[in-house]
Coordinates of C-alpha atoms in Angstrom, one line a residue:
M1 CA 110.5 167.0 73.3
K2 CA 111.8 164.6 76.1
R3 CA 115.0 165.9 77.6
S4 CA 117.7 163.8 79.2
N5 CA 118.8 164.2 82.8
T6 CA 121.9 166.1 81.5
Q7 CA 119.7 168.5 79.6
R8 CA 117.3 169.1 82.5
L9 CA 120.2 169.7 84.9
R10 CA 122.0 172.0 82.6
D11 CA 118.9 174.0 81.9
A12 CA 118.1 174.3 85.6
L13 CA 121.7 175.4 86.4
E14 CA 121.6 177.9 83.5
D15 CA 118.3 179.3 84.8
D16 CA 119.7 179.6 88.3
I17 CA 122.8 181.5 87.1
I18 CA 120.8 183.8 84.8
N19 CA 118.2 184.6 87.5
G20 CA 120.8 185.2 90.2
R21 CA 120.1 182.1 92.3
R22 CA 123.7 181.1 91.7
A23 CA 126.0 184.1 91.7
P24 CA 129.5 184.7 90.2
G25 CA 132.0 183.0 92.4
D26 CA 129.6 180.4 93.7
R27 CA 131.0 176.9 93.9
L28 CA 129.2 174.1 92.2
D29 CA 129.6 171.0 94.3
P30 CA 129.0 167.9 92.2
E31 CA 128.0 165.7 95.1
A32 CA 125.5 168.3 96.3
L33 CA 124.1 168.6 92.8
C34 CA 123.6 164.8 92.7
R35 CA 121.6 165.0 95.9
E36 CA 119.7 168.2 94.9
F37 CA 118.6 166.9 91.5
E38 CA 118.5 163.2 92.4
V39 CA 120.7 162.2 89.5
S40 CA 123.9 160.2 89.2
R41 CA 127.4 161.7 88.8
T42 CA 127.4 161.2 85.0
P43 CA 124.7 163.8 84.1
V44 CA 126.2 166.2 86.6
R45 CA 129.6 165.9 85.0
E46 CA 128.2 166.2 81.5
A47 CA 126.1 169.2 82.5
I48 CA 129.1 171.0 84.0
Q49 CA 131.2 170.3 80.9
Q50 CA 128.5 171.9 78.8
L51 CA 128.3 174.9 81.1
V52 CA 132.1 175.3 80.9
A53 CA 131.8 175.2 77.1
S54 CA 129.2 178.0 77.2
G55 CA 131.4 180.1 79.4
L56 CA 129.0 180.3 82.3
V57 CA 131.2 178.1 84.5
T58 CA 134.9 177.8 85.1
V59 CA 137.0 175.0 86.5
S60 CA 139.9 175.8 88.7
P61 CA 142.4 172.9 89.3
K62 CA 142.4 171.7 92.9
K63 CA 139.8 174.3 93.8
G64 CA 136.6 173.3 92.1
T65 CA 134.0 174.5 89.7
F66 CA 132.6 178.1 90.0
V67 CA 130.0 180.3 88.3
A68 CA 131.8 182.7 85.9
R69 CA 131.2 186.2 84.6
V70 CA 131.2 187.0 80.9
G71 CA 131.7 190.6 79.8
I72 CA 129.1 192.3 77.5
E73 CA 131.8 193.3 75.1
Q74 CA 133.0 189.7 74.6
L75 CA 129.4 188.6 74.2
I76 CA 128.8 191.1 71.4
E77 CA 132.0 190.1 69.7
M78 CA 130.9 186.4 69.8
F79 CA 127.5 187.3 68.4
E80 CA 129.2 189.2 65.5
V81 CA 131.2 186.1 64.6
M82 CA 128.2 183.8 65.0
A83 CA 126.3 186.0 62.6
E84 CA 129.0 185.6 59.9
L85 CA 129.2 181.9 60.4
E86 CA 125.4 181.5 60.2
G87 CA 125.3 183.6 57.1
M88 CA 128.0 181.5 55.4
C89 CA 126.0 178.3 56.3
G90 CA 122.9 179.9 54.8
R91 CA 124.6 180.9 51.6
L92 CA 126.0 177.4 51.1
A93 CA 122.8 175.7 52.1
A94 CA 120.8 177.7 49.5
R95 CA 123.2 176.3 46.8
R96 CA 123.7 172.8 48.1
I97 CA 120.6 171.6 50.1
S98 CA 119.0 168.3 49.0
E99 CA 115.3 167.7 48.9
P100 CA 115.4 165.4 52.1
E101 CA 117.3 168.2 53.9
L102 CA 114.8 170.8 52.7
D103 CA 112.0 168.6 54.0
A104 CA 113.8 168.4 57.4
L105 CA 114.2 172.2 57.5
R106 CA 110.5 172.7 56.8
G107 CA 109.7 170.2 59.5
A108 CA 111.9 172.1 62.0
L109 CA 110.2 175.3 61.1
E110 CA 106.8 173.7 61.7
R111 CA 107.9 172.6 65.2
C112 CA 109.1 176.1 65.9
E113 CA 105.7 177.4 64.9
A114 CA 104.0 175.0 67.2
A115 CA 106.2 175.9 70.2
A116 CA 105.6 179.7 69.5
A117 CA 101.9 179.1 69.3
A118 CA 102.0 177.4 72.7
G119 CA 104.1 180.3 74.1
D120 CA 106.7 177.9 75.3
T121 CA 110.1 179.7 75.0
D122 CA 112.1 176.7 76.3
E123 CA 110.6 174.3 73.7
Y124 CA 111.0 177.0 71.0
Y125 CA 114.7 177.3 71.9
Y126 CA 115.3 173.6 71.4
E127 CA 113.3 173.5 68.1
N128 CA 115.3 176.6 67.1
E129 CA 118.5 174.7 67.7
A130 CA 117.3 171.9 65.5
F131 CA 116.3 174.5 62.8
H132 CA 119.7 176.0 62.7
D133 CA 121.4 172.6 62.8
C134 CA 119.5 171.6 59.6
I135 CA 121.1 174.6 57.9
Y136 CA 124.5 173.7 59.1
A137 CA 124.2 170.2 57.8
A138 CA 122.8 171.5 54.5
S139 CA 125.9 173.7 54.0
H140 CA 127.8 170.4 53.3
N141 CA 130.9 172.0 54.8
G142 CA 131.8 170.0 57.9
F143 CA 134.5 172.4 59.2
L144 CA 132.2 175.4 58.9
A145 CA 129.3 173.5 60.6
G146 CA 131.6 172.4 63.4
E147 CA 132.8 175.9 64.1
A148 CA 129.2 177.2 64.1
R149 CA 128.0 174.5 66.5
Q150 CA 130.9 175.2 68.9
L151 CA 130.3 178.9 69.1
K152 CA 126.5 178.4 69.3
Q153 CA 127.1 176.2 72.3
R154 CA 129.0 179.0 74.0
L155 CA 126.2 181.4 73.3
K156 CA 123.4 179.1 74.2
P157 CA 122.4 180.7 77.6
Y158 CA 122.3 184.1 76.0
R159 CA 120.4 183.0 73.0
R160 CA 117.9 181.6 75.5
L161 CA 117.9 184.8 77.4
Q162 CA 117.1 186.8 74.2
L163 CA 113.9 184.8 73.8
Q164 CA 112.6 186.2 77.1
V165 CA 112.6 189.7 75.6
R166 CA 109.0 190.6 74.8
Q167 CA 107.9 189.7 71.2
R168 CA 111.4 188.2 70.4
M169 CA 110.0 184.7 69.9
T170 CA 107.4 186.0 67.4
S171 CA 110.1 188.0 65.5
S172 CA 112.4 185.1 65.5
L173 CA 109.8 182.9 63.9
S174 CA 109.1 185.4 61.2
E175 CA 112.8 185.5 60.5
H176 CA 112.9 181.7 60.3
R177 CA 110.2 181.8 57.6
A178 CA 112.2 184.3 55.6
V179 CA 115.3 182.1 55.8
V180 CA 113.4 179.1 54.6
E181 CA 111.9 181.0 51.7
A182 CA 115.3 182.2 50.6
I183 CA 116.8 178.7 50.7
E184 CA 113.8 177.3 48.9
R185 CA 114.4 179.8 46.1
G186 CA 118.0 179.0 46.0
D187 CA 118.7 182.7 46.8
A188 CA 122.2 182.3 48.3
P189 CA 122.8 186.1 48.9
G190 CA 119.3 186.4 50.4
A191 CA 119.7 183.4 52.7
E192 CA 123.1 184.7 53.9
R193 CA 121.8 188.2 54.6
T194 CA 118.7 187.0 56.3
L195 CA 120.5 184.6 58.6
R196 CA 123.2 187.1 59.4
E197 CA 120.6 189.7 60.4
H198 CA 118.7 187.0 62.3
V199 CA 121.7 186.3 64.6
L200 CA 123.4 189.8 64.7
I201 CA 122.4 191.9 67.7
Q202 CA 121.8 195.4 66.4
G203 CA 119.5 198.4 66.7
E204 CA 116.6 197.9 69.1
R205 CA 117.6 194.3 69.6
F206 CA 121.0 195.4 70.8
S207 CA 119.4 197.7 73.4
D208 CA 117.0 195.0 74.5
F209 CA 119.8 192.4 74.8
V210 CA 122.1 194.7 76.8
A211 CA 119.2 195.6 79.2
S212 CA 118.5 191.9 79.6
V213 CA 122.2 191.0 80.3
R214 CA 122.5 193.9 82.8
R215 CA 119.4 192.7 84.6
F216 CA 121.0 189.3 84.7
D217 CA 124.3 190.7 86.1
V218 CA 122.5 192.9 88.7
S219 CA 120.4 189.9 89.9
R220 CA 123.5 187.8 90.2
E221 CA 125.3 190.6 92.1
Q222 CA 122.4 191.0 94.5
A223 CA 122.3 187.3 95.1
A224 CA 126.1 187.3 95.8
G225 CA 125.5 190.2 98.2
G226 CA 122.8 188.2 99.9
V227 CA 125.0 185.2 100.3
A228 CA 127.8 187.3 101.7
A229 CA 125.5 189.0 104.2
R230 CA 124.4 185.8 105.8

């Protein structure tokens, strides 16, 4: 999948923040980003807007744009709401999906399978986005789909972070297959339950996710300390 300058810049900044190369409180200078990534102001502005939407970056009037901190409790609450929204989309999709939409969903699943076979977590993430978007569209509820997309955008960096947990991509793919099977059968309760569990962070996944976020926070704090020490 070919990515735009905005996508490439946003992903690079996300990776820098998640891996501690840009720490909480660090200022993002648009002019410096233009030079560093050799892009115009437009993709920089758009990438920053998307990072603000995901909660990784905050804008302070007359001061600038800074790397933010998101608390683990708020993240878990957002994932709980996301799971309910996804479940509702799945339930409606199982009842309302058209044959062309079902074909599109199957195609998205096949692309997820190809990315997983290649071991490419970034590519899998983007195909995963397309997979879920097919379900939103098939719900035929524009308001619900809009709310799901908005919250998904806020959780994007952390959904990407999840895929770095060992075997998570393989498990995610298996869950995708179960979702498609339920929708193909027209099993609305099954599709709702499977999608909710796919998104909800619980049990061992909860522990893995918290450990990943804590490593993320520690690496950012260490980076911040390194910056302060110089």
